[in-house]
XYZ file of C-alpha atoms in Angstrom:
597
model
C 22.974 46.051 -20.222
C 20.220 45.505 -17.435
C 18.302 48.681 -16.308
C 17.886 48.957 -12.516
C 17.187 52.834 -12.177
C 18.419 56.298 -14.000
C 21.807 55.817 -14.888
C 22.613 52.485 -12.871
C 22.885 49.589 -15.165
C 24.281 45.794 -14.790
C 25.685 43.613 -16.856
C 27.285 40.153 -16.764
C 26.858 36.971 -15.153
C 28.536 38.238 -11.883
C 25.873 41.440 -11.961
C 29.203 43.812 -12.031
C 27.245 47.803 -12.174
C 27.650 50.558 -14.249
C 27.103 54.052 -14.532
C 25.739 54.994 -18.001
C 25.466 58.284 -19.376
C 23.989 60.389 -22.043
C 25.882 62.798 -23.644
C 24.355 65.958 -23.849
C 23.640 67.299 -27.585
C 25.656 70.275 -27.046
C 28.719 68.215 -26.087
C 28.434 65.264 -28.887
C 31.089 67.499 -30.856
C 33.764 67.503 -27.925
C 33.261 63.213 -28.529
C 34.335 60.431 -31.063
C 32.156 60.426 -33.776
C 29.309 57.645 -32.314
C 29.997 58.093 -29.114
C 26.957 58.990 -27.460
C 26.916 57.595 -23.830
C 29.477 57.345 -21.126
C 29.990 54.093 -19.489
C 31.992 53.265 -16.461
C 31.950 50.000 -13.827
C 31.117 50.456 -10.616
C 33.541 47.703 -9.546
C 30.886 46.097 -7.389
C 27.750 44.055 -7.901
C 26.473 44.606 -4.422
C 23.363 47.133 -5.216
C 23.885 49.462 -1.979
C 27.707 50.025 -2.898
C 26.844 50.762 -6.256
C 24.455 53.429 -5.488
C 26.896 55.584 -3.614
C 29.184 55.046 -5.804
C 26.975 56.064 -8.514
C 26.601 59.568 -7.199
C 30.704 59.982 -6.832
C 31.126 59.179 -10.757
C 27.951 61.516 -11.577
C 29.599 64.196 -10.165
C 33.316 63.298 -11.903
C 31.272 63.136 -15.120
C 29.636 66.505 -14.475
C 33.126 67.920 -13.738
C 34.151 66.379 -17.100
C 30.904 67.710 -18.856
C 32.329 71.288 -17.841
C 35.535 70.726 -18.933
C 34.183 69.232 -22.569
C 31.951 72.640 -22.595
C 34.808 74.811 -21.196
C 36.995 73.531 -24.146
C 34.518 73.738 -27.132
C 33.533 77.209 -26.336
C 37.317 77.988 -26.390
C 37.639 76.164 -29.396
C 34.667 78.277 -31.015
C 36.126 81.140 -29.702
C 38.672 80.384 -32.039
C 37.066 79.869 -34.860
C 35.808 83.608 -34.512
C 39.427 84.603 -35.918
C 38.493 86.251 -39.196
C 38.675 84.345 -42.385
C 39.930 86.374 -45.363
C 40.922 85.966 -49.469
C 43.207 88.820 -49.206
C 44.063 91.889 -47.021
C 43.109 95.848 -48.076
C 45.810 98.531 -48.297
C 44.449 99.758 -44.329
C 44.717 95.854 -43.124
C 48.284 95.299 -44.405
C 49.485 98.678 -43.716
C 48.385 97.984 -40.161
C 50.622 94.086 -40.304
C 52.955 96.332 -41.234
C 53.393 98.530 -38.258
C 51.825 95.994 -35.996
C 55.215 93.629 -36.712
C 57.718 97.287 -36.476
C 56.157 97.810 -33.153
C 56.143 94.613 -31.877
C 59.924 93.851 -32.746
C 61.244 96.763 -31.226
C 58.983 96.514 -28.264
C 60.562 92.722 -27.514
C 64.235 94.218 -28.507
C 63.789 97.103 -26.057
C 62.736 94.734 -23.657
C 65.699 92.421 -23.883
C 67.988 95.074 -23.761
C 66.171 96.560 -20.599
C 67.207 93.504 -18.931
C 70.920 93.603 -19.557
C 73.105 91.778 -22.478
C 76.685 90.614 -21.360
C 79.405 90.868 -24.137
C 78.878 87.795 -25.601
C 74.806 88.282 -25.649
C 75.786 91.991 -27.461
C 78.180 90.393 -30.016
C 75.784 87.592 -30.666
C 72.809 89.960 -31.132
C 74.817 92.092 -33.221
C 76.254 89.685 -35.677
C 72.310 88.533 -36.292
C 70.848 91.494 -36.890
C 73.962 92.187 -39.649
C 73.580 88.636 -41.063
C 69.543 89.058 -41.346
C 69.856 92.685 -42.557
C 72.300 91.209 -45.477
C 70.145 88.457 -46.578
C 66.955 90.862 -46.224
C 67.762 93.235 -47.785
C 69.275 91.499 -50.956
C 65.771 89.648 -51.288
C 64.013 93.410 -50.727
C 66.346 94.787 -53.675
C 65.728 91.961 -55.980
C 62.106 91.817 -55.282
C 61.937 88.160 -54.217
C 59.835 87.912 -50.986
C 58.999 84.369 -51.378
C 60.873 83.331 -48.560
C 59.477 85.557 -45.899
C 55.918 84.371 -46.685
C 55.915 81.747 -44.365
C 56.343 84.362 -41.350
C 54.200 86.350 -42.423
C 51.185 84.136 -42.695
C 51.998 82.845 -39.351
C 52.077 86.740 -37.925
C 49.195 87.029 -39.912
C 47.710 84.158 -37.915
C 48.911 85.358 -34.473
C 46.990 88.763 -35.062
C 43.748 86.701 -35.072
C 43.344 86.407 -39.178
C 43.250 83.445 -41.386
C 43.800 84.731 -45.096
C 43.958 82.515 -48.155
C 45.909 84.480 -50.758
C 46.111 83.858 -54.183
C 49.878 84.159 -55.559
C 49.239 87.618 -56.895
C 47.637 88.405 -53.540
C 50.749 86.706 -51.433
C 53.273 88.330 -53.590
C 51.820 91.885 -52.882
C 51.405 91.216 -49.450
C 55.183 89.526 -49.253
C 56.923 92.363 -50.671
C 54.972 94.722 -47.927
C 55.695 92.566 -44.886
C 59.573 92.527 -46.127
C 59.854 95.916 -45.978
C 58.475 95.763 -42.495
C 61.027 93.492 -41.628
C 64.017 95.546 -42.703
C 62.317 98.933 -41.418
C 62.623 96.904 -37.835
C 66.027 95.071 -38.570
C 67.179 98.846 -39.294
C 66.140 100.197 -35.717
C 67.444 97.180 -34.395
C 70.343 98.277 -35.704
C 70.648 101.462 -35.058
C 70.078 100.730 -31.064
C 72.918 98.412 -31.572
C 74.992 101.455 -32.754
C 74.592 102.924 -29.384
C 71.669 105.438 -31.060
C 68.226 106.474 -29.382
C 65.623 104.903 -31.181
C 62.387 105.446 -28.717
C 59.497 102.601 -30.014
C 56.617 105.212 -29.315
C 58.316 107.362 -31.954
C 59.493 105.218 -33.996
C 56.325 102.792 -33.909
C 53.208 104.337 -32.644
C 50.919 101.941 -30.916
C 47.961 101.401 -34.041
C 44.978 99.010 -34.574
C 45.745 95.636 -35.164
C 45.166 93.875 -38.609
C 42.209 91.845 -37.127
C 40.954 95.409 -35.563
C 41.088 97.339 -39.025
C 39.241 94.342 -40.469
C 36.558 94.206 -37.869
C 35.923 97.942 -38.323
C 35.527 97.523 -42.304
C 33.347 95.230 -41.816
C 31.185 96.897 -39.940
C 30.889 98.851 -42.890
C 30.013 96.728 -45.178
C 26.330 94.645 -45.210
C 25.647 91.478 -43.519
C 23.286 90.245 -46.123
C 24.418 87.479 -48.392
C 23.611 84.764 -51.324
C 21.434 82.233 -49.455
C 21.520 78.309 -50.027
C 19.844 78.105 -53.962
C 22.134 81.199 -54.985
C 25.276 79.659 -53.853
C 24.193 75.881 -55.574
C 23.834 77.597 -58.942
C 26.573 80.117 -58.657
C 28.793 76.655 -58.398
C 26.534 74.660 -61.213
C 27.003 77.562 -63.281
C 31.064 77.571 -62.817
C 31.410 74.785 -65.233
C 29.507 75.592 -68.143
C 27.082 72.723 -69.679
C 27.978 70.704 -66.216
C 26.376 67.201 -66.422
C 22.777 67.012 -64.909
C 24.107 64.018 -62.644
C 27.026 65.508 -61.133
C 24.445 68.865 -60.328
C 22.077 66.042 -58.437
C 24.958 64.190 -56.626
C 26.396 67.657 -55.656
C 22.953 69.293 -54.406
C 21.996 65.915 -52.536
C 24.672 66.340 -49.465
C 23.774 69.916 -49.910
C 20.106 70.215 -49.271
C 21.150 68.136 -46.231
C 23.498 70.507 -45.094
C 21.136 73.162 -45.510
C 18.479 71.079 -42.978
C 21.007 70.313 -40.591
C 21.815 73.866 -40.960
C 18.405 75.156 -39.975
C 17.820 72.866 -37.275
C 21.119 74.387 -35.352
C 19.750 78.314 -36.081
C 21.911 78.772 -39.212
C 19.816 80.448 -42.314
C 22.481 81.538 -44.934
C 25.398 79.024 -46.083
C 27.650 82.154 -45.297
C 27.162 82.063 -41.333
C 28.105 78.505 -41.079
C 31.388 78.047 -38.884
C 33.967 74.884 -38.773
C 32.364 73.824 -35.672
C 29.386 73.523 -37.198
C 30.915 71.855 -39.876
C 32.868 69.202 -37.588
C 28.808 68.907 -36.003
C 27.548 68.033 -39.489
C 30.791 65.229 -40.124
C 29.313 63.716 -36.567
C 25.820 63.938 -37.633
C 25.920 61.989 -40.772
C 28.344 59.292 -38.683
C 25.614 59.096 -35.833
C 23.372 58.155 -38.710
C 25.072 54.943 -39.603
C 26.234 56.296 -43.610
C 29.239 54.036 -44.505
C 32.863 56.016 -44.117
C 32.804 56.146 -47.937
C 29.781 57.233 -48.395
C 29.991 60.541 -45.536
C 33.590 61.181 -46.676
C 32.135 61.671 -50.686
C 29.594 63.721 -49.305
C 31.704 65.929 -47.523
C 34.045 66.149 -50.642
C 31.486 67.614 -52.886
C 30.379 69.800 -50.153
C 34.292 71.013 -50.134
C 34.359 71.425 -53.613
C 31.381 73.566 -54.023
C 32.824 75.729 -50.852
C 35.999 75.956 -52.583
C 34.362 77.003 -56.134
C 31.945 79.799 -54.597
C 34.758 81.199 -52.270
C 37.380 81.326 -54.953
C 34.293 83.155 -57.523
C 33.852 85.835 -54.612
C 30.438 84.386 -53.872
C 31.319 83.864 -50.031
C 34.091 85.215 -48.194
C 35.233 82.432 -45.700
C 34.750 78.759 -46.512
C 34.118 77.159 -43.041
C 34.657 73.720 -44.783
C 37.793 74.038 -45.441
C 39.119 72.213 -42.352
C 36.878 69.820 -41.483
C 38.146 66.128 -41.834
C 36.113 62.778 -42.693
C 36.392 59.929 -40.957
C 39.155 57.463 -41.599
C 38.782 53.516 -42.300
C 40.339 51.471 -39.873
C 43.681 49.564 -41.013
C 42.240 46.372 -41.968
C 39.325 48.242 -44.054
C 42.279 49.879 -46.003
C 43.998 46.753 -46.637
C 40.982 44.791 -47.801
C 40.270 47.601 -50.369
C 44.097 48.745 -51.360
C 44.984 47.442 -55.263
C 46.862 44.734 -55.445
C 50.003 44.644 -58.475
C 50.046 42.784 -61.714
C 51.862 39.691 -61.393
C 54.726 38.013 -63.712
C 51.677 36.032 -64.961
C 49.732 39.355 -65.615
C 52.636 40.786 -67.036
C 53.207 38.509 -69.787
C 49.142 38.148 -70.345
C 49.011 42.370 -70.861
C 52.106 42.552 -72.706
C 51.628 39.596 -75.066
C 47.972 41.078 -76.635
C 47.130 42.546 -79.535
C 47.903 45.709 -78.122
C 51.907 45.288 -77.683
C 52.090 42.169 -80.349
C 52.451 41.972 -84.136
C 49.233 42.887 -84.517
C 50.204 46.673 -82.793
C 46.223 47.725 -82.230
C 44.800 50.703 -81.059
C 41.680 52.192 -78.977
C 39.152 53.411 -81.133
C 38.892 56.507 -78.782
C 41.111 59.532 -78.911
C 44.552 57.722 -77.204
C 46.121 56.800 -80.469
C 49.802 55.358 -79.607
C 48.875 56.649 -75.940
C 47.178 52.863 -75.847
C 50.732 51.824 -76.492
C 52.528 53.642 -74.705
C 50.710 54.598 -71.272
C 51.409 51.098 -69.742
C 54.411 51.008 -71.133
C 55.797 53.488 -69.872
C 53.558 53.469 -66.138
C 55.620 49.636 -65.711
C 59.047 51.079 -66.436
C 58.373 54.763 -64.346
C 55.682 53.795 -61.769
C 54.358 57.081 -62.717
C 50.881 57.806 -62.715
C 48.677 57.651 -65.019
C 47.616 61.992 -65.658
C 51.772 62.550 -64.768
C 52.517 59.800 -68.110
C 49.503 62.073 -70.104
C 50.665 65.528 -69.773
C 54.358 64.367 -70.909
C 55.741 66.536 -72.901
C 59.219 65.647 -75.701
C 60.954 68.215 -73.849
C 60.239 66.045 -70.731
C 62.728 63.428 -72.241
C 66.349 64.873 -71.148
C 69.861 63.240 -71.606
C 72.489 64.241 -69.049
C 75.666 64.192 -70.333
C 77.249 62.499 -67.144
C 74.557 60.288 -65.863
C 72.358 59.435 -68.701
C 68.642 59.613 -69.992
C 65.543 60.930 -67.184
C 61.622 61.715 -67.294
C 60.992 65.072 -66.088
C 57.897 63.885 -64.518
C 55.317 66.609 -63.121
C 54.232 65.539 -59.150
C 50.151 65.228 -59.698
C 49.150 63.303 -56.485
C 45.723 61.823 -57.333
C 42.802 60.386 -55.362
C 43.485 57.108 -56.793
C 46.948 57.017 -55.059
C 47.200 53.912 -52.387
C 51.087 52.893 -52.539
C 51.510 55.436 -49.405
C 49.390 55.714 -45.965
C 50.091 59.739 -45.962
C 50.084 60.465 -50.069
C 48.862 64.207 -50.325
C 45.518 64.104 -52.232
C 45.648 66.625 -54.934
C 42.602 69.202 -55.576
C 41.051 68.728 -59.277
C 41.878 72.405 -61.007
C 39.443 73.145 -63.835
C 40.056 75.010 -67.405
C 38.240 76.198 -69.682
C 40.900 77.092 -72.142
C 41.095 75.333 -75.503
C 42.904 74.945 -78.475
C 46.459 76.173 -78.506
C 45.844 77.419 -75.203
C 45.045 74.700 -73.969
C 48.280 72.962 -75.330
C 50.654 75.333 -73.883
C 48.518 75.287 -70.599
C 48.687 71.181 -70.068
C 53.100 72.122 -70.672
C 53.154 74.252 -68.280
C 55.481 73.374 -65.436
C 56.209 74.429 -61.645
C 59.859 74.139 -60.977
C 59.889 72.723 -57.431
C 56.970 70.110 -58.638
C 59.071 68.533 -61.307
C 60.864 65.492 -60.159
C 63.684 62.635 -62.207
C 62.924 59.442 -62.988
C 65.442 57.364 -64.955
C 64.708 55.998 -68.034
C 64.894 52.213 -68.593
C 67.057 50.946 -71.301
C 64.313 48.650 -72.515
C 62.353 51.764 -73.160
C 64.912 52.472 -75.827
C 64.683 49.064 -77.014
C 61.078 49.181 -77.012
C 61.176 52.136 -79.395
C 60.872 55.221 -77.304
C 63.235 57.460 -79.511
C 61.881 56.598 -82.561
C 58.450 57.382 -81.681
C 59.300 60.856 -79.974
C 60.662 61.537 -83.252
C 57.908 60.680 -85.436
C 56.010 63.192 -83.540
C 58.149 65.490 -83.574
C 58.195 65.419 -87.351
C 54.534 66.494 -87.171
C 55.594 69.719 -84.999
C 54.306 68.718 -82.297
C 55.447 69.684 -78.755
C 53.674 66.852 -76.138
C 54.009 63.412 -76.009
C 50.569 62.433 -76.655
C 49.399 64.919 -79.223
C 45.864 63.146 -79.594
C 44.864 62.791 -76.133
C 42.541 66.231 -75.025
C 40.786 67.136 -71.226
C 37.523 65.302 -70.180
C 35.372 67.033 -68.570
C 37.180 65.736 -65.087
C 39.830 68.007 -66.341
C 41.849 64.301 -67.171
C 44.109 63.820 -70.146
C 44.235 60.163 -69.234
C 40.236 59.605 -68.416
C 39.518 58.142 -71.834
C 42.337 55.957 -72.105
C 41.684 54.847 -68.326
C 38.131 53.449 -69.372
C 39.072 52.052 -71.810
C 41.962 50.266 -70.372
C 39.538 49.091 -67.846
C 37.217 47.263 -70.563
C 40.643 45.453 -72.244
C 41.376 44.162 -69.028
C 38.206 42.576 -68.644
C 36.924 41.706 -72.052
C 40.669 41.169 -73.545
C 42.906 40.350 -71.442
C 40.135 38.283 -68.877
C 41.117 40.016 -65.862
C 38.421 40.026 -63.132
C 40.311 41.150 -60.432
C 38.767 44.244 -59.052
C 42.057 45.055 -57.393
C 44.014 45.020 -60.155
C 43.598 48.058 -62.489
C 45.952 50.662 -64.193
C 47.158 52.039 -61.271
C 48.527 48.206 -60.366
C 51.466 49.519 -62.165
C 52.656 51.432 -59.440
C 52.230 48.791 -57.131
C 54.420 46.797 -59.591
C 56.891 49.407 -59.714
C 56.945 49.743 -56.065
C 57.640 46.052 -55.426
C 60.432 45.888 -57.886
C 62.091 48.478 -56.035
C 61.443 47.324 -52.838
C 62.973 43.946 -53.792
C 65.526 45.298 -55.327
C 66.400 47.135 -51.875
C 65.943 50.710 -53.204
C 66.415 53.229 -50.105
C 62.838 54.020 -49.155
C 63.704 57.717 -49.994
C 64.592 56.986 -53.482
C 61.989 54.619 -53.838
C 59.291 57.265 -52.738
C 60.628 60.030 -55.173
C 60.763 58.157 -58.088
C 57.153 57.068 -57.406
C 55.905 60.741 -56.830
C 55.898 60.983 -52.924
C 57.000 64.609 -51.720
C 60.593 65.072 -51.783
C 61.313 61.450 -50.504
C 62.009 62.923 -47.113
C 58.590 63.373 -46.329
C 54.931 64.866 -47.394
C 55.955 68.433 -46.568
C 59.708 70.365 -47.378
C 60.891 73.494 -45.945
C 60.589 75.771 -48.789
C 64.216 76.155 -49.468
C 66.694 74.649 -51.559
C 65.881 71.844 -54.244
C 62.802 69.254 -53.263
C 64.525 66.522 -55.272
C 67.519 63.713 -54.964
C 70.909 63.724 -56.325
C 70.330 62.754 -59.722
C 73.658 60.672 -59.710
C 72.386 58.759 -56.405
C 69.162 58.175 -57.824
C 70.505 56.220 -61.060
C 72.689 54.375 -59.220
C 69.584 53.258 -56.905
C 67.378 52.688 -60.278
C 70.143 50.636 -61.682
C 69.584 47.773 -58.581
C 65.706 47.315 -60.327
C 65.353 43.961 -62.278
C 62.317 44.526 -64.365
C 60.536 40.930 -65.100
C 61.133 40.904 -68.997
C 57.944 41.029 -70.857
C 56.874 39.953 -74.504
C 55.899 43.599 -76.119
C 57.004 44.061 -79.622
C 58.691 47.150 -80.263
C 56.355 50.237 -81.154
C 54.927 50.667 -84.836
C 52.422 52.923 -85.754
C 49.076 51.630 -85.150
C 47.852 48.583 -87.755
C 43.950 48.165 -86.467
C 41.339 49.279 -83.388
C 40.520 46.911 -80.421
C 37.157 45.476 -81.187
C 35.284 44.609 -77.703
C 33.871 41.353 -78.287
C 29.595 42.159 -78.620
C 26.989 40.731 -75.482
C 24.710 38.127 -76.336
C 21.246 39.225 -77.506
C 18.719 38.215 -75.304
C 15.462 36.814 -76.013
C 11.951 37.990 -73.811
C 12.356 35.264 -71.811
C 15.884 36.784 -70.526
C 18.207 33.854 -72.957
C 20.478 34.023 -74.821
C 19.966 33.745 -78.455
């Protein structure tokens, strides 16, 4: 575009003008990320026009600078609600009454207006219905199902608080109670009784009010930018020296950007600043890939020092990356092994006569893994953690996988797939055996198992290690330092399918499996919501349930939908017990001169 004075600009062969403007700083968060100018034709090439026109959109773009301001500082205003880990004795005592008082305020109100016969009844026949199903969950102590009221109460009093389960449990049982103390009142009203809500339910400080005033109490001072780093370095004892330096790169630049914007300690940054920072690194030109790893680790060591009581709000846990456009998804999403592929993997030395082995810690893992990933589609960490137990025969429908649901940043099969947070342990030894078992009843999900799993062996294996006393699947494989069962056999998968196998395709790697899986299935005409349960996707409804009842499909429907899948029949001998190790083939020695000797 052509300069001709401030703000006036042409461009094109027909000399069609412009109005271009800056955005202000303060206003670059209320744009796309890049977005830095406004720019809007004239309609007109002829210069006089243009001008007074020019001065009508200035003043629409002022109007719509004051509405961008108007917006962020109501936005920041809202980011002032209080960010907690849990709620003191005072603050939940206060939800407590705050919820009594409001209830019966709104119920004296609606009866103040009048209820017909019908209204009465209706109201009536709720508050016995709720007071039933209330106050069996009071008397048997299970308050899980009134959590998800009470953190959004919780939220409409101007709080944010991240419980733990211990913490949500406590505060569940409390806000229960609440509820029935009102329900009761409620009731009583409907009884024809005089229950006055001044009496009843005092007017007291709200939960965000008792907070406020305790902190006031307490000292503003807190770790600054070096003591939070190591307090996060030092979470993982012995932590590599190269994760410490990739970590501590994106944060020395959030501590600049940071200092330029009047923020001194990591513990008065806010989301908005946050969101800033995200829009920032895009203005400087860093790859989507690149920003979105950086903000990652920056999450990660927010999450680590919040959770260790370092800090007591972590203002990053909100703030998005950028996303890739469609086509830069597609270009990088893995691609599944062909029939070709197929029959290349499950024709080596591996799964043939010869029945080798990684000389790593997978043992029959190296067998089994891919196996058992082409007949599932599970993932890799979900096939790890297996336990014999996990193998169950139902008496009506047949044999099933209870597979644990362990989303993982390598999932591509779905746009939405939840990305799962990396929990670390430091437990070992039996401990750590028991701990890898353990299992979360509404994560647990059925996946048929093939007959040519059987053929292949499966049973006899399971009970050669049971005959050792073991209780997993994979007794030999142990946590990396990622907190992976699978990360040694996944590296070394990757160098067999490269040095081995010869396959160069960067797209095609372990998790191809799935991909496999999922386009037998969809060939096969699986309904999408079986198809997306088997392969680990939410409940198959969707990435989020309600909370109540069972998360998973009829097990019944789901064979019978497993049953359509035609599995392309593949060469593998059945299992033995290990006869040799995979040797990599060696690289060339090189002479001085850079040959090959």
């Amino acid at each position: 575009m052509k300069a001709i004075s401030e703000n006036l600009y042409e461009r094109g062969i027909n000399g069609i003008k412009y109005c271009r403007r800056r955005i202000p700083a303060a206003l670059l968060a209320a744009y796309p990320p890049k977005k830095t100018h406004i720019v809007r034709s004239l309609g007109t090439s002829d210069l006089r026009v243009a001008k007074q026109r020019l001065k009508v959109e200035i003043n629409r773009i002022d109007a719509e600078f004051a509405q961008k301001l108007a917006a962020l500082q109501q936005k920041q205003a809202s980011y002032s609600r209080k960010k907690l880990d849990s709620l003191s004795n005072e603050q939940l005592n206060a939800l407590a009454d705050h919820w009594v008082r409001q209830v019966l305020l709104n119920d004296e109100r609606q009866r103040s207006e009048g209820l017909d016969d019908d209204e009465f009844d209706e109201l009536g026949a709720r508050l016995e219905e709720q007071r039933a199903q209330l106050g069996r969950m009071l008397a048997t102590g299970r308050s899980d199902k009134i959590l998800p009221a009470m953190h959004g109460f919780i939220h409409l009093c101007g709080l944010d608080v991240e419980m733990s389960p211990e913490e949500s449990k406590r505060a569940g049982a409390a806000f229960l109670s609440a509820v029935v103390t009102s329900l009761d009142h409620q009731r009583a009203r409907q009884g024809g009784q005089v229950v006055k809500t001044n009496d009843v339910a005092p007017e007291v400080l709200t939960p965000k009010e008792v907070a406020t005033n305790e902190d006031g109490k307490s000292s503003k001072q807190g770790p600054d930018w070096d003591a939070v780093f190591i307090a996060w370095r030092d979470y993982v004892s012995n932590r590599p020296k190269s994760t410490a330096i990739a970590t501590q790169t994106p944060w020395r630049e959030l501590q600049r950007f940071a200092t330029e914007n009047g923020v001194d300690q990591p513990g008065e940054l806010t989301p908005e600043l946050m969101r800033k920072f995200v829009d920032v690194m895009a203005a400087r030109g860093l790859a989507v890939i690149t920003l979105n790893e950086r903000l990652a680790k920056i999450k990660s060591l927010f999450k680590v020092v919040k959770g260790r009581g370092v800090l007591s709000i972590n203002p990053a846990a909100d703030t998005l990356g950028l996303k890739q456009n469609s086509f830069e998804k597609r270009e990088k999403r893995r691609l599944p092994f062909d029939n070709a592929d197929l029959g290349n993997i499950f024709s080596s030395p591996i799964f043939n006569h010869q029945q080798l082995r990684s000389q790593g810690q997978a043992g029959e893992a190296t067998y089994w893994i891919p196996i058992l990933m082409y007949y599932t589609g599970a993932r890799t960490e979900e096939i790890a953690g297996l336990a014999l137990a996990d193998v169950v025969q139902d008496p009506e429908h047949g044999w099933y996988f209870n597979i644990i649901d362990r989303p993982s940043q390598d999932d591509d099969l779905f746009s939405e797939e939840q990305k799962a947070e990396k929990k670390k342990s430091n437990i070992d030894g039996k401990a750590q055996l028991q701990w890898r078992l353990l299992k979360n009843g509404t994560s647990i999900r059925k996946v048929p198992l093939a007959t040519e799993l059987i053929n292949l062996g499966l049973f006899r294996y399971m009970d050669s290690v049971r005959e050792k006393g073991e209780v997993s699947l994979f007794p030999s494989l142990s946590h990396d330092w990622h907190d992976k069962l699978s990360g040694a056999f996944s590296k070394f998968f990757g160098r067999y399918k490269t040095k081995i196998l010869g396959i160069h395709e960067p797209k095609k790697v372990l998790y191809s499996f799935r991909h496999t899986m999922k386009d037998a299935m969809t060939n096969a005409r699986v309904e999408t919501k079986y198809l997306q349960r088997i392969l680990g996707h939410a409940s198959g409804e969707g990435s989020i349930t309600d909370g109540y009842g069972s998360a998973d499909v009829p097990l019944d429907a789901l064979m019978d939908e497993f049953r359509k899948v035609k599995f392309f029949p593949i060469d593998a001998h059945s299992w033995q017990p290990g006869k040799g190790r995979v040797k990599f083939p060696k690289l060339p020695k090189t002479t001085g001169t850079g040959k090959s000797t």
